[in-house]
Each structure stands twice: as structure tokens, then as C-alpha cells.
XYZ file of C-alpha atoms in Angstrom:
409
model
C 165.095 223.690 -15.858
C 162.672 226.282 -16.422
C 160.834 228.281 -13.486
C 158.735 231.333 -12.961
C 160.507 233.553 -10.477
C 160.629 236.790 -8.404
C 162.527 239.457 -8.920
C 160.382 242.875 -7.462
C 157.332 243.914 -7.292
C 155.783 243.813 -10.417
C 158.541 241.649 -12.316
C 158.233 238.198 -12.610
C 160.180 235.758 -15.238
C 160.401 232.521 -17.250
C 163.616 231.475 -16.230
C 166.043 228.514 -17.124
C 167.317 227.604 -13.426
C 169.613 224.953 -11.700
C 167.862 222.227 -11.051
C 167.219 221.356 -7.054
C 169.319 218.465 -5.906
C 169.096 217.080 -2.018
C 170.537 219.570 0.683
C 169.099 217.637 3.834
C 168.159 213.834 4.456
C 164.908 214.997 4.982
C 164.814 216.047 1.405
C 163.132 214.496 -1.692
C 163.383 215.688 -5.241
C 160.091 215.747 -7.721
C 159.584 215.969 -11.165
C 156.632 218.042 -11.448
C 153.529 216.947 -14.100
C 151.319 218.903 -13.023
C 151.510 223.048 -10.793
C 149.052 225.752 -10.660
C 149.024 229.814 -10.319
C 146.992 230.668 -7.256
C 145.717 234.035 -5.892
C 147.809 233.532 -3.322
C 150.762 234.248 -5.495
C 149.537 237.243 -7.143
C 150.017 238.869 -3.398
C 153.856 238.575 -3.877
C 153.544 240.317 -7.507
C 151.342 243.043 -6.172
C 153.002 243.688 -3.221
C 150.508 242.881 -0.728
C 152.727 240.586 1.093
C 155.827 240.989 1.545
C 159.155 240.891 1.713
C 160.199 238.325 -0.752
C 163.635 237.392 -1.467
C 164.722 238.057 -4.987
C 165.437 235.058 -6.888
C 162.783 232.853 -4.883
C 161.003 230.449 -7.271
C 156.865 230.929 -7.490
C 154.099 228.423 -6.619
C 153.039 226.424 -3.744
C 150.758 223.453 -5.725
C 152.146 220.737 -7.495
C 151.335 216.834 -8.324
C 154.927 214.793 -9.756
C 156.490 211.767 -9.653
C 159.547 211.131 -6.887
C 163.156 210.943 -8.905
C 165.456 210.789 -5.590
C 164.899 210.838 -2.093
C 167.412 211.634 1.089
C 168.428 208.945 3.765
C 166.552 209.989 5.830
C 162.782 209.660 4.148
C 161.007 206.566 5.015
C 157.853 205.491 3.082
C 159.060 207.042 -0.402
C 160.930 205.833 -2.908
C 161.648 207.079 -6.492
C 159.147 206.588 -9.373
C 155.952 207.223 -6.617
C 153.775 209.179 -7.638
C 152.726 212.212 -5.138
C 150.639 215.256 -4.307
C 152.172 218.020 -2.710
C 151.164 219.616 1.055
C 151.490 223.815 -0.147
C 152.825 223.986 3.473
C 156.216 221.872 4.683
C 155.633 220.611 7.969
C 157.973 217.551 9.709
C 155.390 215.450 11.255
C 157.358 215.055 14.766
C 157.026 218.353 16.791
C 154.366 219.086 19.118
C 152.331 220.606 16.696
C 152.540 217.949 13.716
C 151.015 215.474 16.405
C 148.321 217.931 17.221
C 147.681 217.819 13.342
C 148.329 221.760 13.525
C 150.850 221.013 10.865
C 150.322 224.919 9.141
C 152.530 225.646 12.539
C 155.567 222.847 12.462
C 157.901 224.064 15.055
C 160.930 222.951 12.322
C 160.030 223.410 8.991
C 160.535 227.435 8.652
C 164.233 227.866 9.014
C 163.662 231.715 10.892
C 162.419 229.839 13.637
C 159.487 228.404 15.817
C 157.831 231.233 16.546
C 158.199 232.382 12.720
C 154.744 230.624 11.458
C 153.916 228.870 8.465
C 156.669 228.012 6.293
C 155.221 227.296 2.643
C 156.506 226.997 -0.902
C 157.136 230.233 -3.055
C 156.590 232.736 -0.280
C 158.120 235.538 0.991
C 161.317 235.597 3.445
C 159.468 235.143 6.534
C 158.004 231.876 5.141
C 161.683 230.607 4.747
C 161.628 231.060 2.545
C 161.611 227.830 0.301
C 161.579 227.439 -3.757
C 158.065 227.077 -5.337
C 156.754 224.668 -7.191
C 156.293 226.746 -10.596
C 159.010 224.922 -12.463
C 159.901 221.248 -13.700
C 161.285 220.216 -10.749
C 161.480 221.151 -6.623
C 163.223 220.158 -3.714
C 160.419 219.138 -0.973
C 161.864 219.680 3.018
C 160.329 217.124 5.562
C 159.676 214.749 2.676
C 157.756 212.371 4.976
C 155.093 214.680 5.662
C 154.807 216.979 3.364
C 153.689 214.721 -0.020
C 151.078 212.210 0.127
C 151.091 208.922 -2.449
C 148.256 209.189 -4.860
C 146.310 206.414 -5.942
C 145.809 205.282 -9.733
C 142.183 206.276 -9.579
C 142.732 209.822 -9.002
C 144.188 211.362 -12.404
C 147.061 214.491 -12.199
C 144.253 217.040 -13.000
C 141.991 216.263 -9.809
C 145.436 216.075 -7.734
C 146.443 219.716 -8.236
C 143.304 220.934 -6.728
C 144.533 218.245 -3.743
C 147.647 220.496 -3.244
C 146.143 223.268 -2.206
C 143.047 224.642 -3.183
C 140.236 221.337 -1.966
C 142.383 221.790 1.466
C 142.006 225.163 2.303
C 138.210 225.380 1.281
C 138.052 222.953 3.818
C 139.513 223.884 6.312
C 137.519 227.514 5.500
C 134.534 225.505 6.580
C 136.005 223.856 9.359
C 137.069 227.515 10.688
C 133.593 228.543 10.054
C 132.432 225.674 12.108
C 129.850 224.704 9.668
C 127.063 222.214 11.055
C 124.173 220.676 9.588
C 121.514 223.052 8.718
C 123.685 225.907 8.562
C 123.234 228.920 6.655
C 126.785 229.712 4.868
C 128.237 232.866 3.395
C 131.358 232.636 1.087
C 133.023 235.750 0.483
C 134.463 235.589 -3.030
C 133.821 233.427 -5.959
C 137.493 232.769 -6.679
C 139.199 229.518 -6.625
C 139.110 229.176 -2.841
C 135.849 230.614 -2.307
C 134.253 227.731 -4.798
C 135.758 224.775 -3.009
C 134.969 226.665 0.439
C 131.576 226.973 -1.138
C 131.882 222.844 -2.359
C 133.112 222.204 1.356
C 130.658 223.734 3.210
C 127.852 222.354 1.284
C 129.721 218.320 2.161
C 129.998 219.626 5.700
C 126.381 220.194 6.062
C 125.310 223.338 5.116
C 122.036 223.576 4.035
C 121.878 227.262 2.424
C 125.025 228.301 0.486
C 125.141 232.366 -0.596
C 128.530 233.588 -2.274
C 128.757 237.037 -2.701
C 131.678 238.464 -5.824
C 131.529 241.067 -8.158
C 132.328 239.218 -11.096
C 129.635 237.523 -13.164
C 131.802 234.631 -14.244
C 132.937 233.412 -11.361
C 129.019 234.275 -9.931
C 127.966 231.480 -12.556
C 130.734 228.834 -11.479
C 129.157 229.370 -8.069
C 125.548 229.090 -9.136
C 126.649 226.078 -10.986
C 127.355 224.212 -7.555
C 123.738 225.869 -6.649
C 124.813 228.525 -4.147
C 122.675 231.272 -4.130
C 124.642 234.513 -5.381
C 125.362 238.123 -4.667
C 126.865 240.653 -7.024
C 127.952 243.138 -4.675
C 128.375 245.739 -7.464
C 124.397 245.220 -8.020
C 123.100 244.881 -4.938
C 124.663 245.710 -0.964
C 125.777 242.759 -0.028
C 124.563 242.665 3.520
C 121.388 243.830 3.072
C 120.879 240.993 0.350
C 121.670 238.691 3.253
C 120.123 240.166 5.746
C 116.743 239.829 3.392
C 117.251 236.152 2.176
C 117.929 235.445 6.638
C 114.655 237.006 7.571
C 116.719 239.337 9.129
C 119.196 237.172 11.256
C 122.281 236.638 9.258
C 124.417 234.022 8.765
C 125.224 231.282 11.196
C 128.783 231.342 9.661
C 130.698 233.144 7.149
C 133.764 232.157 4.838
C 136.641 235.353 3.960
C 138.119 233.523 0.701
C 139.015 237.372 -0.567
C 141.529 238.491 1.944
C 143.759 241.963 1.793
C 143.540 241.801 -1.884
C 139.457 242.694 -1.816
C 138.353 244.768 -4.178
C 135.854 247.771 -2.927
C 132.583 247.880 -5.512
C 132.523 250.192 -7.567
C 128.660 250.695 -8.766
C 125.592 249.791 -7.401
C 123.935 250.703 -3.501
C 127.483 249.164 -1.850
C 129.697 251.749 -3.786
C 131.828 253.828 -1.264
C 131.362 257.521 -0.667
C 134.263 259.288 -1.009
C 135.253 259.055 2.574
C 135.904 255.256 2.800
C 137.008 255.804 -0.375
C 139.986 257.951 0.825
C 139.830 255.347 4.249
C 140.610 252.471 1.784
C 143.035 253.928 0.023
C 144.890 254.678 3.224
C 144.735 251.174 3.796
C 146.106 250.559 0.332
C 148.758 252.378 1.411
C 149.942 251.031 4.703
C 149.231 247.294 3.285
C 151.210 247.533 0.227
C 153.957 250.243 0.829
C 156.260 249.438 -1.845
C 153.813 248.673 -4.859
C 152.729 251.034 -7.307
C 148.650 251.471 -6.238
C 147.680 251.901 -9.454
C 149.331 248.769 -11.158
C 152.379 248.829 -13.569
C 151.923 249.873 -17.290
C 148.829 250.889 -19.627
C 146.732 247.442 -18.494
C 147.239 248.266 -15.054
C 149.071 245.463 -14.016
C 149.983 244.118 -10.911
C 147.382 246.403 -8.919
C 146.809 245.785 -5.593
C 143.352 245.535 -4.389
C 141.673 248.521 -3.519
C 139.743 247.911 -0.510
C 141.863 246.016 1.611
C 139.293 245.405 4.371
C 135.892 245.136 2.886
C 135.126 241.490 3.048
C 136.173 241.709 6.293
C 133.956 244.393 7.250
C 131.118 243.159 5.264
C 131.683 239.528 7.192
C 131.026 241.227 10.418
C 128.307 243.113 9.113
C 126.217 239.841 7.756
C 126.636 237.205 10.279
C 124.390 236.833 13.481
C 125.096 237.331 16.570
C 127.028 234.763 18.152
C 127.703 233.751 14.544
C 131.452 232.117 13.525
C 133.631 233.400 10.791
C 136.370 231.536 9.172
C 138.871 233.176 7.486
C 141.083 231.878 4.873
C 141.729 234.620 2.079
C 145.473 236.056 3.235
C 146.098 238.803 5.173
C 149.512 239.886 5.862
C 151.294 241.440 8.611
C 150.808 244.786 7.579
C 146.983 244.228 7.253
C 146.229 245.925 10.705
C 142.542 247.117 10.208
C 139.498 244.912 11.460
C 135.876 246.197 12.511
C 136.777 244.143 16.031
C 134.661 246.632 18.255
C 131.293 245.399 15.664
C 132.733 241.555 16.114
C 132.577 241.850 19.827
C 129.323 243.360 20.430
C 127.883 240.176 18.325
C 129.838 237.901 20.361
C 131.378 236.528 17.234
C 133.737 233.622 17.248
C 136.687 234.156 14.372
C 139.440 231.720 13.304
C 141.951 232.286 11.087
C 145.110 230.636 9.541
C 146.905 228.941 6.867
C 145.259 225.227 5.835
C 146.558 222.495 8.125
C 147.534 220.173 5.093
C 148.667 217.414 6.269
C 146.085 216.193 8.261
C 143.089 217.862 6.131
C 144.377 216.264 3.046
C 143.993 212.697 2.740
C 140.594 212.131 3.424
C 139.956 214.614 0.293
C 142.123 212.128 -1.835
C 139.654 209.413 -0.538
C 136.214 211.133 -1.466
C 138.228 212.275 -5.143
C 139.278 208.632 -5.515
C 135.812 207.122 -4.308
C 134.204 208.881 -7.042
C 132.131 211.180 -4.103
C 133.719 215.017 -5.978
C 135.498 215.287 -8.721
C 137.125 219.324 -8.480
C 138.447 219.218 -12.268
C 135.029 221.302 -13.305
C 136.594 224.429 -11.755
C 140.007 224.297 -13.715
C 139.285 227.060 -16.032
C 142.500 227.470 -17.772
C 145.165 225.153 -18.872
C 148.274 226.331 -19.790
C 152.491 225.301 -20.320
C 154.660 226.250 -18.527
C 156.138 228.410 -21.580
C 152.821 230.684 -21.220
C 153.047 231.578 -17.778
C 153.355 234.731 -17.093
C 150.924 235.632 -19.700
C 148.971 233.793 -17.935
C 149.525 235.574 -14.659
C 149.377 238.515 -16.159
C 145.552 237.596 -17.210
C 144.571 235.853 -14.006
C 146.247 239.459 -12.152
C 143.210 241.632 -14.269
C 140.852 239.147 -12.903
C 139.485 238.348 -16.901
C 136.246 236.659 -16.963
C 136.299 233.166 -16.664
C 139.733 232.891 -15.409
C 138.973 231.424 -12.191
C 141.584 228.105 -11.925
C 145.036 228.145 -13.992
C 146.859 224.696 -14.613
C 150.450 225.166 -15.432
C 152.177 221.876 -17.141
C 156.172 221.489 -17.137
C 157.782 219.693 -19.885
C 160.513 217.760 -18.101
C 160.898 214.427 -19.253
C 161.480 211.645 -17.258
């Protein structure tokens, strides 16, 4: 079968790879219709997360059909048609009945006190093959797909993989409550359904702040209120349309990847300039900081704390933050001394799939949000890493990528 995988920083290929069979009881084996390129995965190409294990297949969202199952997976059989959880939990430890299921004490094979195990991800997620190919091998089968009804079609399922989750549970971090006043912090994929989210959660004032008109006009499209950060500062826009208060919560969607602006009243002296790229440096030791070949490719982001500072900087006092853009371990810089004086409350994490997702697949199915609108791009599987290699330089309008396989049944 064909797959996109890793091989370094920087060097990612179409690939014709065994196909996954069942290694566990626990095990079920999909044929994928339907995966997706996230920004999430563009952290392993740039080297902003790390280390991944050569050879590890890409991709953590997927929608298929069920072709074999192990002995050991009750309620699925072959032919049912499923969504994928991005993160394998087992649905039996003490944290799988909590509905924590983003930390399963069994599902990441370094260990209980390893975190998150998820598809495509580095070593310290597993790690466990991706979902960028014609076919995967799911772990804890049970708990980590969810049957999809007739009335929601492959296209709105892919966005129930992942992306409709973890805006979500942005919101839910943020601790968003009727009335609320609600920053997003990029206008990517994530920060759009965080955006979506909050507004179904109760927020009555939605601002997203990006530099990138496109994905600015996807958000004013959902009628958020907007910020180019490369025309205006950011916080001071905020700080104006809040009579001076600042937001009673605020969504990260950007994460280490953030990009510093480069024009406008927000642009960095040189200074922070130099501080950033320090940053750079320490997040992203083994990537090349100013991308590989003529385009720039594969660069990573060049102010690696920014929306966090700027988060800080724009809620109120005693204001919450949510943050779901991805930091990694070697992200070690946070304004914390600013968070505490404002006796901020911030949560963090990876999406808690399992128990966020079904009641999305309800509201999709009932008709109440359909999240197709924001697929921007749809692409085969043949194309894909031209189309990563787009969605990477961040070209206008390439906000959502749909990958389709061509296995056949």
C-alpha cells in the first residue's frame, strides 16, 4: 500500500509499504476512505517536535471502513464503517473512566507516565503508524474508533477525527461560559473550529487574531471579529474592542510553531528578535532555521513563544487560557511571572477524544454544524507531499487538506 512517511527532518516520501495486519487482540485493521494533513504534522517535518523514528508512517485523522478485527474487540465487526480517535486510548484504566482518555495508562507502549500516545508521532508517542496511507492498524480498537451513522457523509467525518475535537476541547480548556468574550489565537484549522466551538459553547464575542488574510476571511465568515497582527498590535486591538479589560478567556491554536510579525506596530525590535531566534534554536535543535532549499521549506516558526506571550498579555485578570496549539518538550519559555500576577487559570493538553467525540457526531448528524465549509483543499493520496509542501509555506487559502487513498475494497 502506499503511505507518506518519515525519514529526517525535512524528508518525507510517497511510499509503497506492507500493509498492517493484527499484532494484538486489541487490534483492528481499516481501510482508509478518507485522512487529512494537519499542522500538527508539519511539527515532525520541521523539527519542532521531536524525535521521530525513521520509517514511522504520517497522519493522525482518518474515516474507513473495518476489514478485520482481533479477538479481542467487542462491538466491531468488519464492513462498519468508523471515525478514528487521533489519540489510542483502551477505555479500562483509571484514566479512560475519568474520560481523560488523551492520558490512557496502556496505550503508549514507553509507559504510564510517558503521555499521550497518538498516531504518526514521534518516539515518545509510541510511537504508532499514521493514518496517511490506505490502510492502518488501530491499538485498543474498542475505544479508539467510533461507528458513524449514514447521515454523516466521509467528508464531515474527517474533521470528527481530529480537528471538531480539539477545537472543543480548546474551549472547554478556556472554560468558555455564556456571555464570554473569546480570543482565538490563529486562524488555522484548529483555531476555526476552536473559534466554531466557542461560539456553540456560549460565547458571545468571538476575536481571532492571524496574520494571514485568507484564513482572516474563513474566520470572518463564521462572524468572529478579526485581527491581523501584522497590521495592527494585537493586544492593544483587544484591549480597545474590551474597553480596556481583556478577554475573559483565550484560545493558543498556534503553538511552538508561531510565527513573530513581521510589519506593522507588533513587529519585533531587534532584541526579541535575536530572543526568538534563541528560542528557535533551543526548540528545534536539529532543523535547518531557515527551511530546506530555494522555497524555504520545512522552516520552523520563528517566534516560538509569541502567542503565548501575547495570550497573557490580552486576557483579564483572573481570565482562563486554554491551550491547544503543540508545544513540545523542548518548548521551555512562558511569560509565567505576567500569568501569575493576573491570577490566570491555564490548561493545557492533547484533546480527550474519546469522550469529546461523540456528541460532535450527534450535532454533525442532527444537521446542528456541518464542518465541510473549512476543507479547503482536496487532494489523492498520489499528491501528497506536494501538498505538504504547500500547506508547510502556509499559501493562501490552504487552511484544511483532505487526502483520499485509492485502496479498493
Amino acid at each position: 500500500m502506499r503511505a507518506v512517511v518519515w525519514h529526517g527532518i525535512g524528508d518525507i516520501r510517497l511510499e509503497d509499504v506492507p500493509q498492517p495486519t493484527i499484532q494484538d487482540p486489541e487490534d483492528a485493521i481499516v481501510r482508509i476512505t478518507r485522512s487529512a494533513i494537519c499542522g500538527t504534522d508539519l511539527h515532525f517535518v520541521r523539527g519542532t517536535m521531536a524525535p521521530m523514528e525513521e520509517g514511522t508512517i504520517l497522519g493522525h485523522e482518518a474515516v474507513g471502513v473495518v476489514t478485520e478485527v482481533g479477538d479481542a474487540v467487542r462491538g466491531f465487526s468488519p464492513g462498519d464503517r468508523v471515525v478514528i480517535n487521533s489519540t489510542v486510548s483502551c477505555g479500562a484504566c483509571r484514566y479512560c473512566r475519568m474520560g481523560k482518555t488523551a492520558q490512557c495508562d496502556r496505550s503508549n507502549s514507553n509507559g504510564p507516565q510517558a503521555g499521550t500516545a497518538f498516531f504518526g508521532g514521534p518516539a515518545s508517542t509510541g510511537p504508532v503508524n499514521g493514518m496517511q496511507a490506505e490502510y492502518v492498524r488501530v491499538p485498543w480498537a474498542r475505544n479508539t474508533m467510533h461507528p458513524l451513522p449514514d447521515t454523516v457523509s466521509d467528508e464531515q467525518a474527517i474533521l470528527l477525527s481530529d480537528i471538531f475535537p480539539t477545537g472543543w476541547f480548546g474551549a472547554e480548556l478556556a472554560g468558555v461560559t455564556r456571555g464570554d468574550v473569546v480570543v482565538v489565537f490563529g486562524a488555522g484549522i484548529v483555531g476555526q473550529f476552536a473559534a466554531a466551538s466557542a461560539y456553540k459553547q456560549g460565547a458571545a464575542r468571538v476575536i481571532v487574531v492571524d496574520g494571514e488574510e485568507t484564513r482572516l476571511a474563513a474566520a470572518l465568515a463564521q462572524h468572529c471579529e478579526v485581527v491581523d497582527y501584522n497590521a495592527e498590535d494585537p493586544v492593544e486591538a483587544i484591549m480597545s474592542l474590551t474597553d480596556g479589560i481583556g478577554a475573559d478567556c483565550v484560545i493558543d491554536a498556534v503553538g511552538v510553531d508561531a510565527e513573530r510579525p513581521k510589519r506593522g506596530p507588533a513587529a519585533v525590535d531587534a532584541d526579541q528578535a535575536a530572543a526568538f531566534d534563541a528560542e528557535v534554536a533551543a526548540v528545534a535543535p536539529d532543523a535547518s532555521p531557515d527551511g530546506f532549499g530555494e522555497a524555504q521549506q520545512w522552516k520552523p516558526g520563528d517566534g516560538p513563544s509569541q502567542a503565548a506571550r501575547w495570550a497573557v498579555a490580552s486576557v483579564a485578570k483572573y481570565g482562563r487560557i486554554g491551550i491547544i496549539g503543540v508545544y513540545g518538550p523542548t518548548a521551555e519559555h512562558y511569560p509565567i511571572g505576567e500569568a501569575m500576577l493576573k491570577n490566570l487559570t491555564i490548561r493545557m493538553g492533547n484533546c480527550d477524544h474519546h469522550s469529546v467525540t461523540p456528541p460532535l457526531i450527534d450535532m454533525v448528524a442532527a444537521g446542528q454544524f456541518d464542518p465541510t465549509a473549512l476543507i479547503t483543499e482536496h487532494e489523492p493520496i498520489a499528491s501528497a507531499i506536494e501538498a505538504y509542501e504547500a500547506f508547510d509555506r502556509r499559501e493562501p487559502g490552504w487552511v484544511k487538506v483532505e487526502l483520499t487513498p485509492t485502496a479498493t475494497v
